[in-house]
CSV table of C-alpha atoms and ligand atoms in Angstrom, one decimal:
chain,number,residue,atom,x,y,z
S,190,UNK,CA,90.8,19.3,50.6
S,191,UNK,CA,89.5,15.3,50.6
S,192,UNK,CA,91.6,14.5,48.8
S,193,UNK,CA,95.0,15.3,49.3
S,194,UNK,CA,93.6,14.3,52.8
S,195,UNK,CA,93.8,11.2,51.8
S,196,UNK,CA,97.2,11.5,49.9
S,197,UNK,CA,99.0,12.6,52.3
S,198,UNK,CA,97.7,10.9,55.5
S,199,UNK,CA,98.2,7.6,53.7
S,200,UNK,CA,101.8,8.2,52.6
S,201,UNK,CA,103.2,9.6,56.2
S,202,UNK,CA,101.6,6.3,57.5
S,203,UNK,CA,103.3,4.4,55.3
S,204,UNK,CA,106.9,6.5,55.5
S,205,UNK,CA,110.0,4.1,56.8
S,206,UNK,CA,111.7,6.5,57.5
S,207,UNK,CA,112.6,9.2,58.2
S,208,UNK,CA,113.8,10.5,55.3
S,209,UNK,CA,110.8,9.9,53.8
S,210,UNK,CA,108.7,11.9,56.4
S,211,UNK,CA,110.3,15.2,56.4
S,212,UNK,CA,110.2,14.3,52.3
S,213,UNK,CA,106.2,14.5,52.4
S,214,UNK,CA,106.4,17.4,55.5
S,215,UNK,CA,107.8,19.4,53.0
S,216,UNK,CA,106.0,18.6,50.2
S,217,UNK,CA,102.3,18.8,52.1
S,218,UNK,CA,102.9,22.0,54.7
S,219,UNK,CA,106.8,23.6,53.6
S,220,UNK,CA,106.7,27.1,51.8
S,221,UNK,CA,105.7,25.2,48.5
S,222,UNK,CA,104.2,22.7,50.3
S,223,UNK,CA,100.1,21.5,48.1
S,224,UNK,CA,98.0,23.1,51.0
S,225,UNK,CA,100.3,26.2,51.6
S,226,UNK,CA,99.9,26.7,47.8
S,227,UNK,CA,95.9,26.7,48.9
S,228,UNK,CA,96.4,29.0,51.3
S,229,UNK,CA,98.1,31.6,49.0
S,230,UNK,CA,94.3,30.2,47.5
S,231,UNK,CA,92.2,32.2,50.1
S,232,UNK,CA,92.8,36.2,49.2
S,233,UNK,CA,91.7,35.6,45.6
S,234,UNK,CA,88.1,34.2,47.3
S,235,UNK,CA,85.3,36.3,48.0
S,236,UNK,CA,84.9,36.8,51.9
S,237,UNK,CA,82.4,34.2,51.9
S,238,UNK,CA,84.1,31.1,49.8
S,239,UNK,CA,87.3,31.9,52.9
S,240,UNK,CA,84.7,31.9,55.7
S,241,UNK,CA,84.5,28.5,55.2
S,242,UNK,CA,87.8,26.8,53.2
S,243,UNK,CA,90.4,29.3,55.9
S,244,UNK,CA,89.7,26.7,58.5
S,245,UNK,CA,89.1,23.9,56.4
S,246,UNK,CA,92.5,24.6,55.1
S,247,UNK,CA,94.2,25.4,58.7
S,248,UNK,CA,92.0,22.0,60.2
S,249,UNK,CA,93.6,20.6,57.6
S,250,UNK,CA,97.5,21.6,57.6
S,251,UNK,CA,96.5,20.5,61.5
S,252,UNK,CA,96.3,17.4,61.2
S,253,UNK,CA,99.0,16.6,59.2
S,254,UNK,CA,101.5,18.1,61.0
S,255,UNK,CA,99.9,15.5,64.0
S,256,UNK,CA,100.6,13.3,61.9
S,257,UNK,CA,103.8,14.0,60.6
S,258,UNK,CA,104.2,13.6,65.0
S,259,UNK,CA,102.5,10.1,65.6
S,260,UNK,CA,104.6,9.1,62.6
S,261,UNK,CA,108.0,10.6,63.8
S,262,UNK,CA,107.7,9.4,67.5
S,263,UNK,CA,106.4,6.2,65.9
S,264,UNK,CA,109.4,5.6,64.3
S,265,UNK,CA,111.5,6.4,66.6
S,266,UNK,CA,110.2,3.6,69.0
S,267,UNK,CA,110.9,0.8,66.4
S,268,UNK,CA,114.2,2.5,66.4
S,269,UNK,CA,114.6,1.5,69.7
S,270,UNK,CA,112.8,-1.7,69.9
S,271,UNK,CA,115.0,-2.9,66.2
S,272,UNK,CA,117.9,-1.7,68.4
S,273,UNK,CA,116.7,-3.5,72.2
S,274,UNK,CA,116.6,-6.7,70.3
S,275,UNK,CA,119.6,-6.5,67.8
S,276,UNK,CA,121.9,-4.9,70.7
S,277,UNK,CA,120.6,-7.6,72.9
S,278,UNK,CA,123.5,-9.4,75.9
S,279,UNK,CA,123.3,-10.8,78.0
S,280,UNK,CA,125.4,-10.2,81.0
S,281,UNK,CA,124.9,-13.0,83.6
S,282,UNK,CA,127.0,-14.7,80.2
S,283,UNK,CA,130.7,-15.8,81.1
S,284,UNK,CA,133.7,-13.7,79.8
S,285,UNK,CA,135.1,-15.2,75.9
S,286,UNK,CA,138.5,-14.0,77.0
S,287,UNK,CA,138.9,-14.3,80.7
S,288,UNK,CA,142.4,-15.2,79.4
S,289,UNK,CA,143.0,-11.7,78.9
S,290,UNK,CA,143.8,-10.3,82.2
S,291,UNK,CA,145.1,-12.5,85.5
S,292,UNK,CA,144.8,-11.9,89.3
S,293,UNK,CA,147.7,-11.6,89.7
S,294,UNK,CA,149.5,-13.9,92.2
S,295,UNK,CA,149.8,-12.0,95.0
S,296,UNK,CA,146.4,-10.8,95.2
S,297,UNK,CA,145.6,-14.3,95.4
S,298,UNK,CA,147.3,-15.4,97.8
S,299,UNK,CA,145.8,-12.3,99.5
S,300,UNK,CA,142.9,-12.7,99.6
S,301,UNK,CA,143.5,-16.4,100.0
S,302,UNK,CA,145.0,-15.8,103.4
S,303,UNK,CA,141.9,-12.6,103.7
S,304,UNK,CA,139.5,-15.8,104.3
S,305,UNK,CA,141.3,-18.4,106.5
S,306,UNK,CA,141.5,-15.4,108.6
S,307,UNK,CA,138.2,-13.5,108.4
S,308,UNK,CA,136.7,-16.9,109.4
S,309,UNK,CA,138.5,-17.2,112.1
S,310,UNK,CA,137.0,-13.7,113.1
S,311,UNK,CA,140.2,-11.2,112.1
S,312,UNK,CA,139.2,-8.1,110.3
S,313,UNK,CA,141.1,-6.3,107.8
S,314,UNK,CA,143.2,-3.3,108.5
S,315,UNK,CA,145.6,-0.8,107.0
S,316,UNK,CA,148.3,1.1,107.2
S,317,UNK,CA,149.9,4.0,105.1
S,318,UNK,CA,153.3,2.8,103.4
S,319,UNK,CA,154.5,6.2,103.3
S,320,UNK,CA,154.6,6.5,107.0
S,321,UNK,CA,156.4,7.8,110.3
S,322,UNK,CA,159.0,7.2,112.0
S,323,UNK,CA,156.8,6.2,114.9
S,324,UNK,CA,154.3,4.3,113.7
S,325,UNK,CA,157.4,2.6,112.3
S,326,UNK,CA,160.1,2.1,114.6
S,327,UNK,CA,159.6,4.5,118.5
S,328,UNK,CA,156.2,3.0,118.1
S,329,UNK,CA,156.7,-0.5,118.4
S,330,UNK,CA,159.5,-0.5,120.5
S,331,UNK,CA,162.9,-0.2,118.0
S,332,UNK,CA,164.7,3.3,119.6
S,333,UNK,CA,167.1,5.1,117.8
S,334,UNK,CA,169.8,3.6,118.0
S,335,UNK,CA,168.8,0.4,118.5
S,336,UNK,CA,170.7,-2.2,115.1
S,337,UNK,CA,166.7,-2.9,114.5
S,338,UNK,CA,167.2,0.5,111.7
S,339,UNK,CA,170.1,-0.4,110.5
S,340,UNK,CA,169.2,-4.5,110.1
S,341,UNK,CA,166.2,-3.0,107.7
S,342,UNK,CA,167.2,-1.6,105.3
S,343,UNK,CA,164.8,1.2,105.3
S,344,UNK,CA,164.0,4.4,102.5
S,345,UNK,CA,164.2,7.7,104.8
S,346,UNK,CA,162.7,10.3,102.2
S,347,UNK,CA,163.9,13.2,102.1
S,348,UNK,CA,163.5,16.9,104.1
S,349,UNK,CA,163.9,20.4,102.8
S,350,UNK,CA,167.4,22.3,104.0
S,351,UNK,CA,166.1,22.6,107.7
S,352,UNK,CA,163.4,20.4,108.5
S,353,UNK,CA,164.9,19.4,111.5
S,354,UNK,CA,161.7,16.8,111.3
S,355,UNK,CA,163.2,13.0,111.8
S,356,UNK,CA,162.3,12.1,107.8
S,357,UNK,CA,159.1,9.9,107.6
S,358,UNK,CA,159.8,6.7,106.1
S,359,UNK,CA,158.6,2.9,103.7
S,360,UNK,CA,157.2,1.2,106.3
S,361,UNK,CA,159.7,-1.6,106.6
S,362,UNK,CA,157.1,-4.4,107.7
S,363,UNK,CA,153.3,-4.4,108.1
S,364,UNK,CA,154.3,-4.1,112.2
S,365,UNK,CA,152.9,-0.1,112.2
S,366,UNK,CA,149.3,-1.4,110.9
S,367,UNK,CA,149.1,-3.4,115.2
S,368,UNK,CA,149.8,1.0,116.1
S,369,UNK,CA,147.5,2.2,114.2
S,370,UNK,CA,144.2,-0.2,114.7
S,371,UNK,CA,144.8,-0.5,118.8
S,372,UNK,CA,144.3,3.7,118.5
S,373,UNK,CA,141.9,2.9,117.0
S,374,UNK,CA,139.6,1.0,117.7
S,375,UNK,CA,141.0,0.0,121.3
S,376,UNK,CA,140.6,-3.6,122.9
S,377,UNK,CA,140.3,-6.4,122.6
S,378,UNK,CA,140.7,-6.5,118.6
S,379,UNK,CA,141.3,-9.1,115.8
S,380,UNK,CA,142.4,-7.9,112.8
S,381,UNK,CA,145.1,-8.8,110.0
S,382,UNK,CA,146.8,-6.1,107.9
S,383,UNK,CA,148.2,-6.8,104.4
S,384,UNK,CA,150.0,-5.1,102.4
S,385,UNK,CA,153.2,-3.5,100.9
S,386,UNK,CA,156.3,-3.4,102.8
S,387,UNK,CA,159.8,-2.1,101.4
S,388,UNK,CA,163.5,-3.0,102.4
S,389,UNK,CA,166.2,-1.9,99.8
S,390,UNK,CA,167.6,-5.4,99.1
S,391,UNK,CA,167.1,-7.5,96.1
S,392,UNK,CA,168.6,-10.3,94.8
S,393,UNK,CA,167.3,-13.4,94.2
S,394,UNK,CA,165.4,-14.3,97.1
S,395,UNK,CA,164.9,-9.8,98.0
S,396,UNK,CA,162.8,-7.5,95.5
S,397,UNK,CA,162.9,-4.0,97.3
S,398,UNK,CA,159.0,-3.7,97.8
S,399,UNK,CA,158.0,-6.6,99.3
S,400,UNK,CA,154.2,-7.7,100.8
S,401,UNK,CA,153.7,-8.8,104.2
S,402,UNK,CA,150.6,-9.5,105.8
S,403,UNK,CA,149.9,-8.7,109.8
S,404,UNK,CA,147.9,-11.0,112.6
S,405,UNK,CA,147.2,-9.8,116.4
S,406,UNK,CA,145.3,-10.6,118.6
S,407,UNK,CA,144.0,-8.5,121.8
S,408,UNK,CA,142.0,-10.2,124.4
S,409,UNK,CA,142.4,-10.2,128.7
S,410,UNK,CA,142.8,-13.9,128.6
S,411,UNK,CA,145.0,-14.5,124.8
S,412,UNK,CA,148.0,-16.5,125.3
S,413,UNK,CA,151.0,-17.9,123.5
S,414,UNK,CA,148.6,-20.5,122.7
S,415,UNK,CA,146.3,-19.2,120.5
S,416,UNK,CA,149.0,-18.1,118.6
S,417,UNK,CA,149.9,-21.8,118.3
S,418,UNK,CA,146.4,-22.4,117.5
S,419,UNK,CA,145.3,-19.6,115.1
S,420,UNK,CA,148.7,-20.2,113.1
S,421,UNK,CA,148.7,-24.1,112.9
S,422,UNK,CA,144.5,-23.6,111.4
S,423,UNK,CA,146.0,-20.7,109.3
S,424,UNK,CA,148.2,-22.7,107.4
S,425,UNK,CA,146.8,-26.5,107.2
S,426,UNK,CA,143.4,-24.1,105.1
S,427,UNK,CA,146.1,-22.0,103.1
S,428,UNK,CA,148.5,-25.3,102.8
S,429,UNK,CA,145.3,-27.7,102.1
S,430,UNK,CA,147.2,-29.7,103.9
S,431,UNK,CA,144.9,-32.4,107.0
S,432,UNK,CA,148.5,-32.4,109.1
S,433,UNK,CA,151.1,-30.0,109.4
S,434,UNK,CA,153.6,-30.1,112.0
S,435,UNK,CA,154.5,-25.8,112.5
S,436,UNK,CA,157.9,-25.7,114.4
S,437,UNK,CA,158.0,-22.7,117.5
S,438,UNK,CA,161.5,-21.2,116.7
S,439,UNK,CA,162.8,-18.7,119.9
S,440,UNK,CA,163.3,-15.3,118.2
S,441,UNK,CA,164.8,-11.7,118.9
S,442,UNK,CA,161.5,-9.0,117.6
S,443,UNK,CA,161.7,-5.5,119.9
S,444,UNK,CA,158.6,-5.2,119.7
S,445,UNK,CA,156.7,-9.3,121.6
S,446,UNK,CA,158.8,-10.8,124.4
S,447,UNK,CA,158.6,-13.2,124.3
S,448,UNK,CA,159.3,-13.8,120.1
S,449,UNK,CA,158.9,-16.8,118.1
S,450,UNK,CA,160.0,-17.6,113.9
S,451,UNK,CA,157.8,-20.2,113.2
S,452,UNK,CA,159.1,-23.5,110.9
S,453,UNK,CA,157.0,-25.0,108.2
S,454,UNK,CA,158.3,-29.0,108.3
S,455,UNK,CA,157.8,-30.4,104.1
S,456,UNK,CA,160.0,-32.4,102.2
S,457,UNK,CA,161.7,-31.1,98.3
S,458,UNK,CA,162.4,-34.5,96.6
S,459,UNK,CA,162.8,-34.4,93.1
S,460,UNK,CA,162.8,-30.7,93.5
S,461,UNK,CA,159.3,-29.6,94.5
S,462,UNK,CA,157.9,-28.9,98.2
S,463,UNK,CA,155.3,-30.5,99.7
S,464,UNK,CA,154.0,-29.7,102.9
S,465,UNK,CA,153.8,-31.3,105.7
S,466,UNK,CA,155.4,-33.7,105.7
S,467,UNK,CA,159.8,-34.5,104.8
S,468,UNK,CA,162.8,-34.3,106.9
S,469,UNK,CA,163.2,-30.5,106.3
S,470,UNK,CA,161.7,-27.1,108.3
S,471,UNK,CA,160.9,-24.0,106.2
S,472,UNK,CA,161.0,-20.8,108.0
S,473,UNK,CA,157.4,-18.6,107.2
S,474,UNK,CA,157.1,-16.2,109.6
S,475,UNK,CA,157.7,-14.1,112.7
S,476,UNK,CA,155.2,-14.0,115.9
S,477,UNK,CA,155.2,-13.0,119.8
S,478,UNK,CA,153.6,-11.7,122.7
S,479,UNK,CA,153.1,-7.8,121.9
S,480,UNK,CA,155.5,-6.3,124.2
S,481,UNK,CA,154.0,-4.6,127.1
S,482,UNK,CA,155.4,-1.3,126.1
S,483,UNK,CA,153.9,-1.7,122.3
S,484,UNK,CA,151.1,-1.7,124.1
S,485,UNK,CA,151.3,2.0,125.7
S,486,UNK,CA,151.6,2.8,122.9
S,487,UNK,CA,148.5,1.4,121.3
S,488,UNK,CA,146.9,3.3,124.6
S,489,UNK,CA,146.0,0.2,126.0
S,490,UNK,CA,146.8,-0.6,129.3
S,491,UNK,CA,148.5,-3.7,129.6
S,492,UNK,CA,148.1,-4.7,132.7
S,493,UNK,CA,144.6,-5.5,131.3
S,494,UNK,CA,145.1,-6.9,128.3
S,495,UNK,CA,147.4,-9.3,126.1
S,496,UNK,CA,148.2,-10.4,123.0
S,497,UNK,CA,149.6,-11.9,119.8
S,498,UNK,CA,151.0,-11.1,116.8
S,499,UNK,CA,152.9,-12.2,114.1
S,500,UNK,CA,154.2,-11.2,110.3
S,501,UNK,CA,153.3,-13.5,107.6
S,502,UNK,CA,155.6,-12.4,104.5
S,503,UNK,CA,152.7,-12.5,101.7
S,504,UNK,CA,155.2,-13.1,98.3
S,505,UNK,CA,156.9,-16.4,100.5
S,506,UNK,CA,154.0,-18.9,101.1
S,507,UNK,CA,152.7,-16.9,97.0
S,508,UNK,CA,155.9,-19.2,95.9
S,509,UNK,CA,156.2,-22.2,97.6
S,510,UNK,CA,152.1,-22.4,97.3
S,511,UNK,CA,152.0,-22.3,93.6
S,512,UNK,CA,155.6,-23.9,92.7
S,513,UNK,CA,156.8,-20.3,92.0
S,514,UNK,CA,161.1,-20.3,91.2
S,515,UNK,CA,162.0,-16.4,91.5
S,516,UNK,CA,160.2,-13.6,93.5
S,517,UNK,CA,161.5,-11.2,91.3
S,518,UNK,CA,159.6,-12.2,89.1
S,519,UNK,CA,157.2,-11.3,90.6
S,520,UNK,CA,157.5,-7.7,89.6
S,521,UNK,CA,158.7,-7.8,86.2
S,522,UNK,CA,155.8,-8.1,84.0
S,523,UNK,CA,156.5,-10.4,82.2
S,524,UNK,CA,153.1,-11.2,79.9
S,525,UNK,CA,153.3,-14.8,79.1
S,526,UNK,CA,155.2,-14.9,83.3
S,527,UNK,CA,151.5,-13.7,84.6
S,528,UNK,CA,149.5,-16.1,82.2
S,529,UNK,CA,151.5,-18.9,83.7
S,530,UNK,CA,150.5,-18.3,87.3
S,531,UNK,CA,147.7,-15.5,87.4
S,532,UNK,CA,144.4,-16.7,88.2
S,533,UNK,CA,141.1,-16.5,86.3
S,534,UNK,CA,139.5,-13.3,87.3
S,535,UNK,CA,136.0,-14.5,88.6
S,536,UNK,CA,137.5,-17.4,91.0
S,537,UNK,CA,137.0,-16.0,93.8
S,538,UNK,CA,138.9,-17.5,96.9
S,539,UNK,CA,136.1,-18.9,99.7
S,540,UNK,CA,136.9,-21.2,101.9
S,541,UNK,CA,133.5,-23.3,100.9
S,542,UNK,CA,134.4,-22.7,97.1
S,543,UNK,CA,138.1,-23.9,97.3
S,544,UNK,CA,141.0,-22.0,98.6
S,545,UNK,CA,142.9,-22.3,94.5
S,546,UNK,CA,141.9,-24.2,92.0
A,820,LIG,N1,157.2,-7.1,111.9
A,820,LIG,C1,157.8,-8.5,111.8
A,820,LIG,C2,159.3,-8.3,111.0
A,820,LIG,O1,159.1,-7.6,109.5
A,820,LIG,C3,157.4,-10.2,111.8
A,820,LIG,C4,156.3,-9.2,112.9
A,820,LIG,C5,155.5,-10.0,113.8
A,820,LIG,C6,156.7,-10.6,114.3
A,820,LIG,C7,154.4,-10.0,114.0
A,820,LIG,C8,156.7,-10.6,114.6
A,820,LIG,C9,154.9,-9.5,115.3
A,820,LIG,O2,159.9,-9.5,110.4
């Protein structure tokens, strides 16, 4: 019995894998294993012999079984250690394949704009792209038969026959988020609302879906001067120039009074655009003081509060900043274009780390 014990305990200790272990189990304590056969011999013994050999054999069987279990666990631990050692991965290493995917210029510019306005205390608001016509038009002082409705080339959704409610629209601008934000948060308020907007138009400078960022600041003492400062700060940060001249041109929007379209001084010398110098002007946004009726639609008392709003075309300023000639290419998903104009995935724009590369 001592020989059997020595033989198997030694062999189990030396087993190099689970298969060898299983073989040993069969050889020792399997149905026809050496220990099992010895146990069968108990029947032929005298009662006295059996009283000694029985418990001893049982003890041996138990000892071998626990040695097998312990070795099995040790092998599993060793296998795990080996995997942990060989499958080791430094997750802090920079990726070798950052060019596999890239950040679309629209996403990049949206991040840049958000970083700039966040620094001035504006938070980001959102609204639905499928909008009721009340939020898209009426609440913004564009009543039923106002020509602005026709001008906007609106996409309307379909209503079931017999349903006489006005149809929803694909929002034609981000201005409905002004109303939703005022209703939700009241005054004072300072938000920007970037997002997709839709108009039925398609040529080199128009796509049926494009992007705007709305701005809204309401308080008791906000004036056109604040609007001017905020926009100048924005344009300087965004185009990364120290000096920039903006031209506020009187305009008309139903939801602002007075209204101004804002042009930026630029030059096109040699076919490339330079922002901040030159003799040309380029329109980049619409703006104005929020109309009292719009404040009312947002449940804000116009005898106490006033403020400004603006709407910038994100695609437009992306084209200007990154020298992208054709708007339609933004939405073609051409991989060559995306590789050329896209941004590295880990380059998150911040004011301190740099807005662009
Ligand atoms: N919503 C206007 C547009 O899409 C832009 C705008 C926003 C103008 C806010 C004034 C104030 O053209």
